[in-house]
PDB file of C-alpha atoms in Angstrom:
ATOM      1  CA  UNK A  27      -6.137 -17.126  13.349  1.00  0.00           C
ATOM      2  CA  UNK A  28      -7.407 -13.542  11.204  1.00  0.00           C
ATOM      3  CA  UNK A  29      -7.055 -12.260   8.197  1.00  0.00           C
ATOM      4  CA  UNK A  30      -6.661  -8.623   6.516  1.00  0.00           C
ATOM      5  CA  UNK A  31      -6.586  -7.849   3.228  1.00  0.00           C
ATOM      6  CA  UNK A  32      -5.153  -4.737   2.323  1.00  0.00           C
ATOM      7  CA  UNK A  33      -4.913  -2.681  -1.553  1.00  0.00           C
ATOM      8  CA  UNK A  34      -3.331   0.494  -1.065  1.00  0.00           C
ATOM      9  CA  UNK A  35      -4.139   3.068  -4.867  1.00  0.00           C
ATOM     10  CA  UNK A  36      -1.547   5.444  -6.570  1.00  0.00           C
ATOM     11  CA  UNK A  37      -2.677   6.805  -9.666  1.00  0.00           C
ATOM     12  CA  UNK A  38       0.009   4.363 -11.288  1.00  0.00           C
ATOM     13  CA  UNK A  39       1.219   2.377  -9.345  1.00  0.00           C
ATOM     14  CA  UNK A  40       4.601   1.605 -10.247  1.00  0.00           C
ATOM     15  CA  UNK A  41       6.043   3.390  -6.855  1.00  0.00           C
ATOM     16  CA  UNK A  42       4.531   3.660  -3.415  1.00  0.00           C
ATOM     17  CA  UNK A  43       1.484   1.946  -3.779  1.00  0.00           C
ATOM     18  CA  UNK A  44       3.981  -0.716  -4.559  1.00  0.00           C
ATOM     19  CA  UNK A  45       6.753  -0.798  -2.475  1.00  0.00           C
ATOM     20  CA  UNK A  46       3.572  -0.922   0.590  1.00  0.00           C
ATOM     21  CA  UNK A  47       2.221  -3.877  -0.854  1.00  0.00           C
ATOM     22  CA  UNK A  48       5.289  -5.902  -1.707  1.00  0.00           C
ATOM     23  CA  UNK A  49       6.593  -4.735   2.613  1.00  0.00           C
ATOM     24  CA  UNK A  50       3.345  -5.466   4.053  1.00  0.00           C
ATOM     25  CA  UNK A  51       3.542  -9.485   2.171  1.00  0.00           C
ATOM     26  CA  UNK A  52       7.479  -9.512   3.550  1.00  0.00           C
ATOM     27  CA  UNK A  53       5.967  -8.222   6.820  1.00  0.00           C
ATOM     28  CA  UNK A  54       2.820 -10.928   6.606  1.00  0.00           C
ATOM     29  CA  UNK A  55       1.564 -11.874  10.193  1.00  0.00           C
ATOM     30  CA  UNK A  56       1.410  -9.600  13.212  1.00  0.00           C
ATOM     31  CA  UNK A  57       1.328  -9.537  16.724  1.00  0.00           C
ATOM     32  CA  UNK A  58      -2.540 -10.096  16.679  1.00  0.00           C
ATOM     33  CA  UNK A  59      -1.604 -13.543  14.636  1.00  0.00           C
ATOM     34  CA  UNK A  60      -3.288 -11.529  11.774  1.00  0.00           C
ATOM     35  CA  UNK A  61      -2.402 -12.428   8.555  1.00  0.00           C
ATOM     36  CA  UNK A  62      -2.098  -9.363   6.326  1.00  0.00           C
ATOM     37  CA  UNK A  63      -2.398 -10.239   2.691  1.00  0.00           C
ATOM     38  CA  UNK A  64      -1.289  -7.569   0.356  1.00  0.00           C
ATOM     39  CA  UNK A  65      -2.095  -5.502  -2.903  1.00  0.00           C
ATOM     40  CA  UNK A  66      -1.871  -3.489  -4.924  1.00  0.00           C
ATOM     41  CA  UNK A  67      -3.095  -0.779  -8.183  1.00  0.00           C
ATOM     42  CA  UNK A  68      -3.594   2.659  -9.659  1.00  0.00           C
ATOM     43  CA  UNK A  69      -6.002   5.035 -10.891  1.00  0.00           C
ATOM     44  CA  UNK A  70      -4.785   4.901 -14.548  1.00  0.00           C
ATOM     45  CA  UNK A  71      -0.790   2.520 -14.914  1.00  0.00           C
ATOM     46  CA  UNK A  72       0.284   3.567 -17.885  1.00  0.00           C
ATOM     47  CA  UNK A  73      -0.046   0.538 -20.588  1.00  0.00           C
ATOM     48  CA  UNK A  74       2.291  -1.423 -20.369  1.00  0.00           C
ATOM     49  CA  UNK A  75       3.784   0.082 -17.163  1.00  0.00           C
ATOM     50  CA  UNK A  76       5.698  -1.932 -15.062  1.00  0.00           C
ATOM     51  CA  UNK A  77       6.605  -0.984 -11.724  1.00  0.00           C
ATOM     52  CA  UNK A  78       9.776   1.623 -10.642  1.00  0.00           C
ATOM     53  CA  UNK A  79      12.809   0.074 -11.529  1.00  0.00           C
ATOM     54  CA  UNK A  80      14.776   1.957  -8.679  1.00  0.00           C
ATOM     55  CA  UNK A  81      11.611   0.758  -6.633  1.00  0.00           C
ATOM     56  CA  UNK A  82      12.294  -2.662  -7.770  1.00  0.00           C
ATOM     57  CA  UNK A  83      16.192  -2.461  -6.481  1.00  0.00           C
ATOM     58  CA  UNK A  84      15.404  -0.725  -3.183  1.00  0.00           C
ATOM     59  CA  UNK A  85      12.882  -3.786  -1.876  1.00  0.00           C
ATOM     60  CA  UNK A  86      15.377  -6.758  -3.317  1.00  0.00           C
ATOM     61  CA  UNK A  87      17.611  -5.388  -0.990  1.00  0.00           C
ATOM     62  CA  UNK A  88      16.055  -4.752   2.098  1.00  0.00           C
ATOM     63  CA  UNK A  89      15.345  -8.585   1.483  1.00  0.00           C
ATOM     64  CA  UNK A  90      12.271  -8.525   0.610  1.00  0.00           C
ATOM     65  CA  UNK A  91      10.174 -10.146  -2.469  1.00  0.00           C
ATOM     66  CA  UNK A  92       9.229  -8.792  -5.992  1.00  0.00           C
ATOM     67  CA  UNK A  93       7.950 -12.133  -8.024  1.00  0.00           C
ATOM     68  CA  UNK A  94       5.373 -11.072  -9.422  1.00  0.00           C
ATOM     69  CA  UNK A  95       4.447  -7.420  -8.475  1.00  0.00           C
ATOM     70  CA  UNK A  96       2.795  -5.090 -11.737  1.00  0.00           C
ATOM     71  CA  UNK A  97       1.534  -2.347 -11.839  1.00  0.00           C
ATOM     72  CA  UNK A  98      -2.768  -2.710 -12.735  1.00  0.00           C
ATOM     73  CA  UNK A  99      -5.696  -0.469 -12.729  1.00  0.00           C
ATOM     74  CA  UNK A 100      -7.813  -0.485  -9.846  1.00  0.00           C
ATOM     75  CA  UNK A 101     -11.323  -1.543 -12.006  1.00  0.00           C
ATOM     76  CA  UNK A 102      -9.322  -5.335 -11.146  1.00  0.00           C
ATOM     77  CA  UNK A 103      -9.910  -5.381  -7.622  1.00  0.00           C
ATOM     78  CA  UNK A 104     -13.752  -3.532  -7.943  1.00  0.00           C
ATOM     79  CA  UNK A 105     -14.648  -6.586 -10.327  1.00  0.00           C
ATOM     80  CA  UNK A 106     -17.524  -8.947  -8.231  1.00  0.00           C
ATOM     81  CA  UNK A 107     -14.190 -12.253  -8.531  1.00  0.00           C
ATOM     82  CA  UNK A 108     -11.501 -10.711  -7.114  1.00  0.00           C
ATOM     83  CA  UNK A 109     -10.485 -11.025  -3.424  1.00  0.00           C
ATOM     84  CA  UNK A 110     -12.788  -9.006  -0.601  1.00  0.00           C
ATOM     85  CA  UNK A 111     -10.953  -6.022   0.404  1.00  0.00           C
ATOM     86  CA  UNK A 112     -11.104  -5.980   4.407  1.00  0.00           C
ATOM     87  CA  UNK A 113      -9.344  -1.726   3.696  1.00  0.00           C
ATOM     88  CA  UNK A 114      -8.254   0.523   1.228  1.00  0.00           C
ATOM     89  CA  UNK A 115      -5.230   2.465   1.040  1.00  0.00           C
ATOM     90  CA  UNK A 116      -4.765   5.310  -1.487  1.00  0.00           C
ATOM     91  CA  UNK A 117      -1.017   6.206  -0.438  1.00  0.00           C
ATOM     92  CA  UNK A 118      -0.764   9.275  -2.739  1.00  0.00           C
ATOM     93  CA  UNK A 119      -3.498  12.476  -3.193  1.00  0.00           C
ATOM     94  CA  UNK A 120      -3.729  12.528  -6.151  1.00  0.00           C
ATOM     95  CA  UNK A 121      -5.184   8.819  -6.409  1.00  0.00           C
ATOM     96  CA  UNK A 122      -6.777  10.352  -2.968  1.00  0.00           C
ATOM     97  CA  UNK A 123      -9.253  13.198  -3.998  1.00  0.00           C
ATOM     98  CA  UNK A 124     -10.512  10.826  -6.752  1.00  0.00           C
ATOM     99  CA  UNK A 125     -13.977   9.052  -7.244  1.00  0.00           C
ATOM    100  CA  UNK A 126     -12.977   5.062  -6.172  1.00  0.00           C
ATOM    101  CA  UNK A 127     -14.804   2.821  -7.349  1.00  0.00           C
ATOM    102  CA  UNK A 128     -17.441   0.150  -5.971  1.00  0.00           C
ATOM    103  CA  UNK A 129     -15.502  -1.860  -3.361  1.00  0.00           C
ATOM    104  CA  UNK A 130     -17.663  -4.813  -2.201  1.00  0.00           C
ATOM    105  CA  UNK A 131     -17.879  -4.943   1.639  1.00  0.00           C
ATOM    106  CA  UNK A 132     -17.756  -1.757   2.311  1.00  0.00           C
ATOM    107  CA  UNK A 133     -13.971  -1.818   3.118  1.00  0.00           C
ATOM    108  CA  UNK A 134     -12.388   0.677   5.619  1.00  0.00           C
ATOM    109  CA  UNK A 135     -10.676   3.446   4.448  1.00  0.00           C
ATOM    110  CA  UNK A 136      -7.573   6.616   4.492  1.00  0.00           C
ATOM    111  CA  UNK A 137      -5.290   7.804   2.994  1.00  0.00           C
ATOM    112  CA  UNK A 138      -1.816   8.339   4.178  1.00  0.00           C
ATOM    113  CA  UNK A 139       0.459  10.620   2.096  1.00  0.00           C
ATOM    114  CA  UNK A 140       3.804   9.951   0.447  1.00  0.00           C
ATOM    115  CA  UNK A 141       5.165  12.542  -1.728  1.00  0.00           C
ATOM    116  CA  UNK A 142       6.281  10.944  -5.549  1.00  0.00           C
ATOM    117  CA  UNK A 143      10.477   8.915  -5.657  1.00  0.00           C
ATOM    118  CA  UNK A 144      10.418   8.672  -8.991  1.00  0.00           C
ATOM    119  CA  UNK A 145       9.843  13.089  -9.966  1.00  0.00           C
ATOM    120  CA  UNK A 146      13.100  12.981  -7.694  1.00  0.00           C
ATOM    121  CA  UNK A 147      15.972  14.221  -9.897  1.00  0.00           C
ATOM    122  CA  UNK A 148      19.308  14.386  -9.845  1.00  0.00           C
ATOM    123  CA  UNK A 149      21.374  11.561  -9.276  1.00  0.00           C
ATOM    124  CA  UNK A 150      21.089   7.626  -9.575  1.00  0.00           C
ATOM    125  CA  UNK A 151      22.335   7.665  -6.280  1.00  0.00           C
ATOM    126  CA  UNK A 152      19.974  10.603  -5.123  1.00  0.00           C
ATOM    127  CA  UNK A 153      16.839   9.321  -6.256  1.00  0.00           C
ATOM    128  CA  UNK A 154      17.867   5.334  -5.140  1.00  0.00           C
ATOM    129  CA  UNK A 155      18.057   6.991  -1.881  1.00  0.00           C
ATOM    130  CA  UNK A 156      14.375   8.611  -2.238  1.00  0.00           C
ATOM    131  CA  UNK A 157      13.191   5.184  -2.487  1.00  0.00           C
ATOM    132  CA  UNK A 158      14.336   4.117   0.845  1.00  0.00           C
ATOM    133  CA  UNK A 159      13.402   6.846   2.152  1.00  0.00           C
ATOM    134  CA  UNK A 160       9.963   5.993   1.147  1.00  0.00           C
ATOM    135  CA  UNK A 161       9.956   2.924   2.076  1.00  0.00           C
ATOM    136  CA  UNK A 162      10.891   3.435   5.577  1.00  0.00           C
ATOM    137  CA  UNK A 163       7.965   5.679   6.588  1.00  0.00           C
ATOM    138  CA  UNK A 164       5.398   3.251   4.804  1.00  0.00           C
ATOM    139  CA  UNK A 165       7.655   0.669   7.213  1.00  0.00           C
ATOM    140  CA  UNK A 166       7.332   2.189  10.313  1.00  0.00           C
ATOM    141  CA  UNK A 167       3.168   3.443   9.235  1.00  0.00           C
ATOM    142  CA  UNK A 168       3.542  -0.411   8.199  1.00  0.00           C
ATOM    143  CA  UNK A 169       4.837  -2.442  11.695  1.00  0.00           C
ATOM    144  CA  UNK A 170       2.488  -0.083  13.265  1.00  0.00           C
ATOM    145  CA  UNK A 171      -0.298  -1.367  11.588  1.00  0.00           C
ATOM    146  CA  UNK A 172       0.529  -4.892  12.478  1.00  0.00           C
ATOM    147  CA  UNK A 173       1.700  -5.031  15.754  1.00  0.00           C
ATOM    148  CA  UNK A 174      -2.394  -3.453  16.635  1.00  0.00           C
ATOM    149  CA  UNK A 175      -3.825  -6.028  18.533  1.00  0.00           C
ATOM    150  CA  UNK A 176      -7.005  -8.368  17.414  1.00  0.00           C
ATOM    151  CA  UNK A 177      -9.955  -5.662  18.782  1.00  0.00           C
ATOM    152  CA  UNK A 178      -8.459  -2.704  16.241  1.00  0.00           C
ATOM    153  CA  UNK A 179      -7.952  -4.820  13.904  1.00  0.00           C
ATOM    154  CA  UNK A 180     -11.945  -5.639  13.928  1.00  0.00           C
ATOM    155  CA  UNK A 181     -13.597  -4.414  11.101  1.00  0.00           C
ATOM    156  CA  UNK A 182     -15.983  -2.147  13.243  1.00  0.00           C
ATOM    157  CA  UNK A 183     -12.409  -0.347  14.426  1.00  0.00           C
ATOM    158  CA  UNK A 184     -10.313  -0.865  11.526  1.00  0.00           C
ATOM    159  CA  UNK A 185     -11.891   2.541  10.323  1.00  0.00           C
ATOM    160  CA  UNK A 186     -10.249   3.858  12.798  1.00  0.00           C
ATOM    161  CA  UNK A 187      -7.821   3.393  13.560  1.00  0.00           C
ATOM    162  CA  UNK A 188      -6.287   3.300   9.474  1.00  0.00           C
ATOM    163  CA  UNK A 189      -7.454   6.710   9.690  1.00  0.00           C
ATOM    164  CA  UNK A 190      -5.366   7.671  13.351  1.00  0.00           C
ATOM    165  CA  UNK A 191      -3.293   6.247  11.880  1.00  0.00           C
ATOM    166  CA  UNK A 192      -2.658   8.721   9.119  1.00  0.00           C
ATOM    167  CA  UNK A 193      -2.611  11.828  11.535  1.00  0.00           C
ATOM    168  CA  UNK A 194       0.237   9.904  13.604  1.00  0.00           C
ATOM    169  CA  UNK A 195       3.576  11.892  13.026  1.00  0.00           C
ATOM    170  CA  UNK A 196       5.512   7.930  12.013  1.00  0.00           C
TER     171      UNK A 196
END
C-alpha cells in the first residue's frame, strides 16, 4: 500500500488547515489503496493558539476525531526529523503568498483557497454555519483527491494533479 503525507498550511493554523487535517485523517484510505496521513501548520500561529472552538465543534458533530489537534508552526515540519511530506497545500490566501520554508524532498505543492470562517460576523448560528460550509467544501475536494487512481498520485503526477484540483470548481 502506498502512503502519502499531506501538510495543510494556513497563517494561524486554527481553522481551515485544522479542518483539512482532521478530515483527511478521518477519510484515511483512498480508493486506490493509498493511505493518507494529514498534518497542519501555520506560518505564524499566535502564542498559545488553539484550534478554533467552532471548528472543533463542527468536526465533532460530523463524527470526526479532534484529539491531538493543535495549532503549530510550520517550522516543526522543516526540521530534519519531521515526517517527509509528499504534498503541501495552502488553504488560505495569506499563506499562499508567504515564502515557505524549504521542504525536504521537494514535495508537490498547491493552493486551495477557502474563505476564513472565523472572520464571519453574526450570530453563533451564522458563524457555526460558516464552519460547516467550509468543512463541506474541503470534503468535496479531498474526496476527489482520495478517489484518484494510484497513477495520479505518483510523485511525477502529484504536482499536476494537486494544481488541477485547485482549478476545478469543486
